[in-house]
């Protein structure tokens, strides 16, 4: 979970007028209106539009790398791009809904709700949560449990199961959100035991009917409670 906290930290460090956010806002308008795929033969494009599409694609790859990282070093290296990808998705969603592109603080709140769960209303609340996660205090038990959930998803991916995308991120987000409501004394009891984690990972192919790639896990209640990335 430390990697997820550091992902959020990248966004927290960006000022509201950061050029990266300005470029993402322009890309969100372009892609929300023109689409991400190849242009039709009758369509048109400029060099700047191609650059924006390429940048969005690069950030999406960073997010996928972050989800599939074999260890914290790889995850941390891709955290910056992954954070910008999540920010872009919130901007793109706003444009598609006909709403103004979120400014920096609102963007932080929206990304935190999607990634961490909970009901954040201010950037200060997001910053306080991330600071606590990084220091290991306050919600230390929470971070350990969410780390285990993310690890389960990634091990499943390495075994050939397509679980490390949207459903996996959503389950981690829901797990974090539900744990925020627990009393600190309950966190130790809520932590998964190593033996139980190993059994759950080993049983995953059976639960999915022999490893079918149909995202069966996304039908769980937790898999539908956060945004799809």
mmCIF file of C-alpha atoms in Angstrom:
data_model
loop_
_atom_site.group_PDB
_atom_site.id
_atom_site.type_symbol
_atom_site.label_atom_id
_atom_site.label_comp_id
_atom_site.label_asym_id
_atom_site.label_seq_id
_atom_site.Cartn_x
_atom_site.Cartn_y
_atom_site.Cartn_z
ATOM 1 C CA UNK A 1 0.000 0.000 0.000
ATOM 2 C CA UNK A 2 3.015 2.258 0.344
ATOM 3 C CA UNK A 3 3.199 2.425 -3.464
ATOM 4 C CA UNK A 4 -0.414 3.580 -3.656
ATOM 5 C CA UNK A 5 0.327 6.285 -1.097
ATOM 6 C CA UNK A 6 3.318 7.429 -3.128
ATOM 7 C CA UNK A 7 1.140 7.520 -6.241
ATOM 8 C CA UNK A 8 -1.194 9.927 -4.445
ATOM 9 C CA UNK A 9 1.812 11.873 -3.203
ATOM 10 C CA UNK A 10 2.779 12.653 -6.796
ATOM 11 C CA UNK A 11 -0.548 14.429 -7.306
ATOM 12 C CA UNK A 12 -0.335 16.221 -3.980
ATOM 13 C CA UNK A 13 3.000 17.727 -4.995
ATOM 14 C CA UNK A 14 1.637 19.241 -8.198
ATOM 15 C CA UNK A 15 0.634 22.930 -8.047
ATOM 16 C CA UNK A 16 -2.649 23.925 -9.597
ATOM 17 C CA UNK A 17 -0.949 25.566 -12.578
ATOM 18 C CA UNK A 18 1.450 22.704 -13.250
ATOM 19 C CA UNK A 19 2.062 22.391 -17.020
ATOM 20 C CA UNK A 20 1.364 18.660 -16.845
ATOM 21 C CA UNK A 21 -2.170 19.289 -15.582
ATOM 22 C CA UNK A 22 -2.703 21.942 -18.242
ATOM 23 C CA UNK A 23 -1.661 19.508 -20.984
ATOM 24 C CA UNK A 24 -3.859 16.779 -19.526
ATOM 25 C CA UNK A 25 -6.844 19.104 -19.531
ATOM 26 C CA UNK A 26 -6.305 19.839 -23.229
ATOM 27 C CA UNK A 27 -5.919 16.125 -23.961
ATOM 28 C CA UNK A 28 -9.112 15.351 -22.025
ATOM 29 C CA UNK A 29 -11.088 17.763 -24.188
ATOM 30 C CA UNK A 30 -9.580 16.302 -27.370
ATOM 31 C CA UNK A 31 -10.099 12.651 -26.539
ATOM 32 C CA UNK A 32 -13.539 13.110 -25.038
ATOM 33 C CA UNK A 33 -14.667 14.678 -28.310
ATOM 34 C CA UNK A 34 -12.566 12.928 -30.925
ATOM 35 C CA UNK A 35 -11.954 9.531 -29.305
ATOM 36 C CA UNK A 36 -8.795 7.591 -28.567
ATOM 37 C CA UNK A 37 -8.719 5.236 -31.513
ATOM 38 C CA UNK A 38 -7.367 5.740 -35.040
ATOM 39 C CA UNK A 39 -9.041 8.473 -37.024
ATOM 40 C CA UNK A 40 -11.484 7.576 -39.762
ATOM 41 C CA UNK A 41 -10.233 8.077 -43.346
ATOM 42 C CA UNK A 42 -12.331 11.227 -43.578
ATOM 43 C CA UNK A 43 -11.026 12.543 -40.262
ATOM 44 C CA UNK A 44 -8.193 14.950 -39.662
ATOM 45 C CA UNK A 45 -5.451 15.394 -37.120
ATOM 46 C CA UNK A 46 -2.603 17.713 -36.297
ATOM 47 C CA UNK A 47 0.821 17.008 -34.928
ATOM 48 C CA UNK A 48 -0.238 18.419 -31.561
ATOM 49 C CA UNK A 49 -3.272 16.106 -31.429
ATOM 50 C CA UNK A 50 -1.052 13.117 -32.190
ATOM 51 C CA UNK A 51 1.317 14.159 -29.415
ATOM 52 C CA UNK A 52 -1.565 14.405 -26.944
ATOM 53 C CA UNK A 53 -2.868 10.957 -27.874
ATOM 54 C CA UNK A 54 0.618 9.494 -27.511
ATOM 55 C CA UNK A 55 1.010 11.080 -24.082
ATOM 56 C CA UNK A 56 -2.312 9.667 -22.885
ATOM 57 C CA UNK A 57 -1.272 6.243 -24.151
ATOM 58 C CA UNK A 58 2.065 6.529 -22.315
ATOM 59 C CA UNK A 59 0.302 7.377 -19.037
ATOM 60 C CA UNK A 60 -2.098 4.470 -19.452
ATOM 61 C CA UNK A 61 0.856 2.127 -19.902
ATOM 62 C CA UNK A 62 2.378 3.565 -16.722
ATOM 63 C CA UNK A 63 -0.840 2.745 -14.860
ATOM 64 C CA UNK A 64 -0.826 -0.824 -16.163
ATOM 65 C CA UNK A 65 2.841 -1.151 -15.248
ATOM 66 C CA UNK A 66 2.048 0.098 -11.761
ATOM 67 C CA UNK A 67 -0.700 -2.506 -11.338
ATOM 68 C CA UNK A 68 1.483 -5.320 -12.656
ATOM 69 C CA UNK A 69 4.726 -4.282 -10.968
ATOM 70 C CA UNK A 70 6.620 -7.288 -9.535
ATOM 71 C CA UNK A 71 7.983 -5.196 -6.669
ATOM 72 C CA UNK A 72 7.966 -1.756 -5.034
ATOM 73 C CA UNK A 73 10.863 -0.405 -7.100
ATOM 74 C CA UNK A 74 9.045 -0.889 -10.398
ATOM 75 C CA UNK A 75 5.801 0.375 -8.879
ATOM 76 C CA UNK A 76 7.465 3.524 -7.596
ATOM 77 C CA UNK A 77 9.103 4.220 -10.957
ATOM 78 C CA UNK A 78 5.727 4.127 -12.693
ATOM 79 C CA UNK A 79 3.775 5.872 -9.912
ATOM 80 C CA UNK A 80 4.154 9.352 -11.399
ATOM 81 C CA UNK A 81 2.708 8.377 -14.769
ATOM 82 C CA UNK A 82 0.044 6.250 -13.106
ATOM 83 C CA UNK A 83 -1.034 9.205 -10.964
ATOM 84 C CA UNK A 84 -1.352 11.439 -14.014
ATOM 85 C CA UNK A 85 -3.360 8.735 -15.781
ATOM 86 C CA UNK A 86 -5.903 8.726 -12.960
ATOM 87 C CA UNK A 87 -6.058 12.511 -13.031
ATOM 88 C CA UNK A 88 -6.621 12.424 -16.777
ATOM 89 C CA UNK A 89 -9.462 9.933 -16.435
ATOM 90 C CA UNK A 90 -11.247 12.241 -13.994
ATOM 91 C CA UNK A 91 -10.809 15.171 -16.389
ATOM 92 C CA UNK A 92 -12.052 13.110 -19.323
ATOM 93 C CA UNK A 93 -15.099 11.946 -17.376
ATOM 94 C CA UNK A 94 -15.968 15.539 -16.484
ATOM 95 C CA UNK A 95 -15.792 16.636 -20.136
ATOM 96 C CA UNK A 96 -17.973 13.722 -21.251
ATOM 97 C CA UNK A 97 -20.531 14.654 -18.579
ATOM 98 C CA UNK A 98 -20.580 18.236 -19.795
ATOM 99 C CA UNK A 99 -19.009 19.532 -16.578
ATOM 100 C CA UNK A 100 -16.032 21.851 -16.044
ATOM 101 C CA UNK A 101 -12.650 20.168 -15.795
ATOM 102 C CA UNK A 102 -11.839 19.750 -12.077
ATOM 103 C CA UNK A 103 -9.262 22.105 -10.628
ATOM 104 C CA UNK A 104 -6.345 20.759 -8.648
ATOM 105 C CA UNK A 105 -8.036 20.283 -5.238
ATOM 106 C CA UNK A 106 -11.209 18.774 -6.665
ATOM 107 C CA UNK A 107 -9.086 16.522 -8.832
ATOM 108 C CA UNK A 108 -7.238 15.221 -5.761
ATOM 109 C CA UNK A 109 -10.520 14.493 -4.015
ATOM 110 C CA UNK A 110 -11.964 12.654 -6.998
ATOM 111 C CA UNK A 111 -8.865 10.519 -7.540
ATOM 112 C CA UNK A 112 -8.691 9.713 -3.815
ATOM 113 C CA UNK A 113 -12.329 8.625 -3.750
ATOM 114 C CA UNK A 114 -11.747 6.384 -6.761
ATOM 115 C CA UNK A 115 -8.471 4.865 -5.599
ATOM 116 C CA UNK A 116 -8.790 4.862 -1.809
ATOM 117 C CA UNK A 117 -12.536 4.782 -1.324
ATOM 118 C CA UNK A 118 -14.014 6.867 1.464
ATOM 119 C CA UNK A 119 -15.859 10.171 1.259
ATOM 120 C CA UNK A 120 -13.154 12.802 0.992
ATOM 121 C CA UNK A 121 -14.343 16.373 0.555
ATOM 122 C CA UNK A 122 -11.126 18.413 0.735
ATOM 123 C CA UNK A 123 -7.546 18.122 -0.445
ATOM 124 C CA UNK A 124 -6.474 18.526 3.179
ATOM 125 C CA UNK A 125 -8.247 15.276 4.099
ATOM 126 C CA UNK A 126 -6.523 13.482 1.239
ATOM 127 C CA UNK A 127 -3.144 14.848 2.275
ATOM 128 C CA UNK A 128 -3.684 13.789 5.888
ATOM 129 C CA UNK A 129 -4.601 10.246 4.835
ATOM 130 C CA UNK A 130 -1.615 9.906 2.514
ATOM 131 C CA UNK A 131 0.726 11.281 5.177
ATOM 132 C CA UNK A 132 -0.600 8.723 7.659
ATOM 133 C CA UNK A 133 -0.200 5.899 5.150
ATOM 134 C CA UNK A 134 3.397 6.859 4.413
ATOM 135 C CA UNK A 135 4.329 7.193 8.079
ATOM 136 C CA UNK A 136 2.713 3.898 9.058
ATOM 137 C CA UNK A 137 0.689 5.613 11.748
ATOM 138 C CA UNK A 138 -3.028 5.961 12.263
ATOM 139 C CA UNK A 139 -4.160 3.480 9.612
ATOM 140 C CA UNK A 140 -1.077 1.291 9.548
ATOM 141 C CA UNK A 141 -3.200 -1.866 9.741
ATOM 142 C CA UNK A 142 -5.211 -0.638 6.799
ATOM 143 C CA UNK A 143 -2.180 -0.234 4.585
ATOM 144 C CA UNK A 144 -0.969 -3.743 5.327
ATOM 145 C CA UNK A 145 -4.328 -5.264 4.461
ATOM 146 C CA UNK A 146 -4.715 -3.298 1.235
ATOM 147 C CA UNK A 147 -1.174 -4.281 0.269
ATOM 148 C CA UNK A 148 -2.200 -7.919 0.651
ATOM 149 C CA UNK A 149 -5.267 -7.406 -1.527
ATOM 150 C CA UNK A 150 -3.219 -5.776 -4.256
ATOM 151 C CA UNK A 151 -0.643 -8.546 -4.036
ATOM 152 C CA UNK A 152 -3.386 -11.161 -4.500
ATOM 153 C CA UNK A 153 -4.522 -9.439 -7.686
ATOM 154 C CA UNK A 154 -1.003 -9.230 -9.059
ATOM 155 C CA UNK A 155 -0.215 -12.881 -8.285
ATOM 156 C CA UNK A 156 -3.406 -13.846 -10.093
ATOM 157 C CA UNK A 157 -2.250 -11.863 -13.133
ATOM 158 C CA UNK A 158 1.115 -13.596 -13.107
ATOM 159 C CA UNK A 159 -0.742 -16.928 -13.181
ATOM 160 C CA UNK A 160 -2.440 -15.908 -16.415
ATOM 161 C CA UNK A 161 -5.695 -14.565 -14.984
ATOM 162 C CA UNK A 162 -6.916 -11.183 -16.227
ATOM 163 C CA UNK A 163 -7.600 -9.672 -12.799
ATOM 164 C CA UNK A 164 -5.021 -6.911 -12.476
ATOM 165 C CA UNK A 165 -6.972 -4.237 -14.318
ATOM 166 C CA UNK A 166 -10.115 -2.372 -13.347
ATOM 167 C CA UNK A 167 -11.637 -5.030 -11.102
ATOM 168 C CA UNK A 168 -8.470 -5.417 -9.068
ATOM 169 C CA UNK A 169 -8.047 -1.677 -8.550
ATOM 170 C CA UNK A 170 -11.700 -1.387 -7.602
ATOM 171 C CA UNK A 171 -11.454 -4.139 -5.010
ATOM 172 C CA UNK A 172 -8.449 -2.476 -3.416
ATOM 173 C CA UNK A 173 -10.292 0.844 -3.375
ATOM 174 C CA UNK A 174 -13.350 -0.712 -1.751
ATOM 175 C CA UNK A 175 -11.183 -2.519 0.773
ATOM 176 C CA UNK A 176 -9.489 0.730 1.753
ATOM 177 C CA UNK A 177 -12.819 2.528 1.998
ATOM 178 C CA UNK A 178 -14.378 -0.104 4.223
ATOM 179 C CA UNK A 179 -11.352 -0.245 6.494
ATOM 180 C CA UNK A 180 -11.454 3.509 7.074
ATOM 181 C CA UNK A 181 -14.610 2.958 9.095
ATOM 182 C CA UNK A 182 -13.037 0.381 11.433
ATOM 183 C CA UNK A 183 -11.950 1.181 14.948
ATOM 184 C CA UNK A 184 -8.140 0.905 15.272
ATOM 185 C CA UNK A 185 -8.601 -2.022 17.653
ATOM 186 C CA UNK A 186 -10.400 -3.950 14.923
ATOM 187 C CA UNK A 187 -7.684 -3.583 12.327
ATOM 188 C CA UNK A 188 -5.473 -6.357 13.692
ATOM 189 C CA UNK A 189 -8.404 -8.783 13.641
ATOM 190 C CA UNK A 190 -9.248 -7.746 10.084
ATOM 191 C CA UNK A 191 -5.802 -8.443 8.654
ATOM 192 C CA UNK A 192 -5.696 -11.555 6.459
ATOM 193 C CA UNK A 193 -3.518 -14.354 7.807
ATOM 194 C CA UNK A 194 -0.700 -15.648 5.549
ATOM 195 C CA UNK A 195 -2.179 -19.128 5.365
ATOM 196 C CA UNK A 196 -5.570 -17.752 4.356
ATOM 197 C CA UNK A 197 -3.971 -15.542 1.711
ATOM 198 C CA UNK A 198 -2.064 -18.483 0.237
ATOM 199 C CA UNK A 199 -5.212 -20.616 0.153
ATOM 200 C CA UNK A 200 -7.176 -17.840 -1.541
ATOM 201 C CA UNK A 201 -4.526 -17.398 -4.225
ATOM 202 C CA UNK A 202 -4.263 -21.143 -4.842
ATOM 203 C CA UNK A 203 -8.055 -21.451 -5.170
ATOM 204 C CA UNK A 204 -8.454 -18.558 -7.607
ATOM 205 C CA UNK A 205 -8.356 -20.640 -10.830
ATOM 206 C CA UNK A 206 -11.036 -22.975 -9.454
ATOM 207 C CA UNK A 207 -13.279 -20.085 -8.486
ATOM 208 C CA UNK A 208 -12.993 -18.698 -11.997
ATOM 209 C CA UNK A 209 -13.855 -21.975 -13.652
ATOM 210 C CA UNK A 210 -10.353 -23.086 -14.601
ATOM 211 C CA UNK A 211 -8.891 -19.647 -15.247
ATOM 212 C CA UNK A 212 -11.352 -18.227 -17.791
ATOM 213 C CA UNK A 213 -10.451 -14.684 -18.832
ATOM 214 C CA UNK A 214 -13.955 -13.292 -18.353
ATOM 215 C CA UNK A 215 -13.260 -10.956 -15.451
ATOM 216 C CA UNK A 216 -15.516 -13.008 -13.235
ATOM 217 C CA UNK A 217 -14.109 -11.269 -10.196
ATOM 218 C CA UNK A 218 -15.641 -7.976 -11.318
ATOM 219 C CA UNK A 219 -19.103 -9.329 -10.478
ATOM 220 C CA UNK A 220 -18.373 -9.194 -6.756
ATOM 221 C CA UNK A 221 -19.978 -6.343 -4.739
ATOM 222 C CA UNK A 222 -16.537 -4.835 -4.136
ATOM 223 C CA UNK A 223 -15.654 -4.882 -7.794
ATOM 224 C CA UNK A 224 -18.526 -2.536 -8.692
ATOM 225 C CA UNK A 225 -18.164 0.106 -6.027
ATOM 226 C CA UNK A 226 -15.306 2.122 -7.485
ATOM 227 C CA UNK A 227 -14.652 3.683 -10.848
ATOM 228 C CA UNK A 228 -13.429 1.561 -13.711
ATOM 229 C CA UNK A 229 -9.976 2.550 -14.905
#
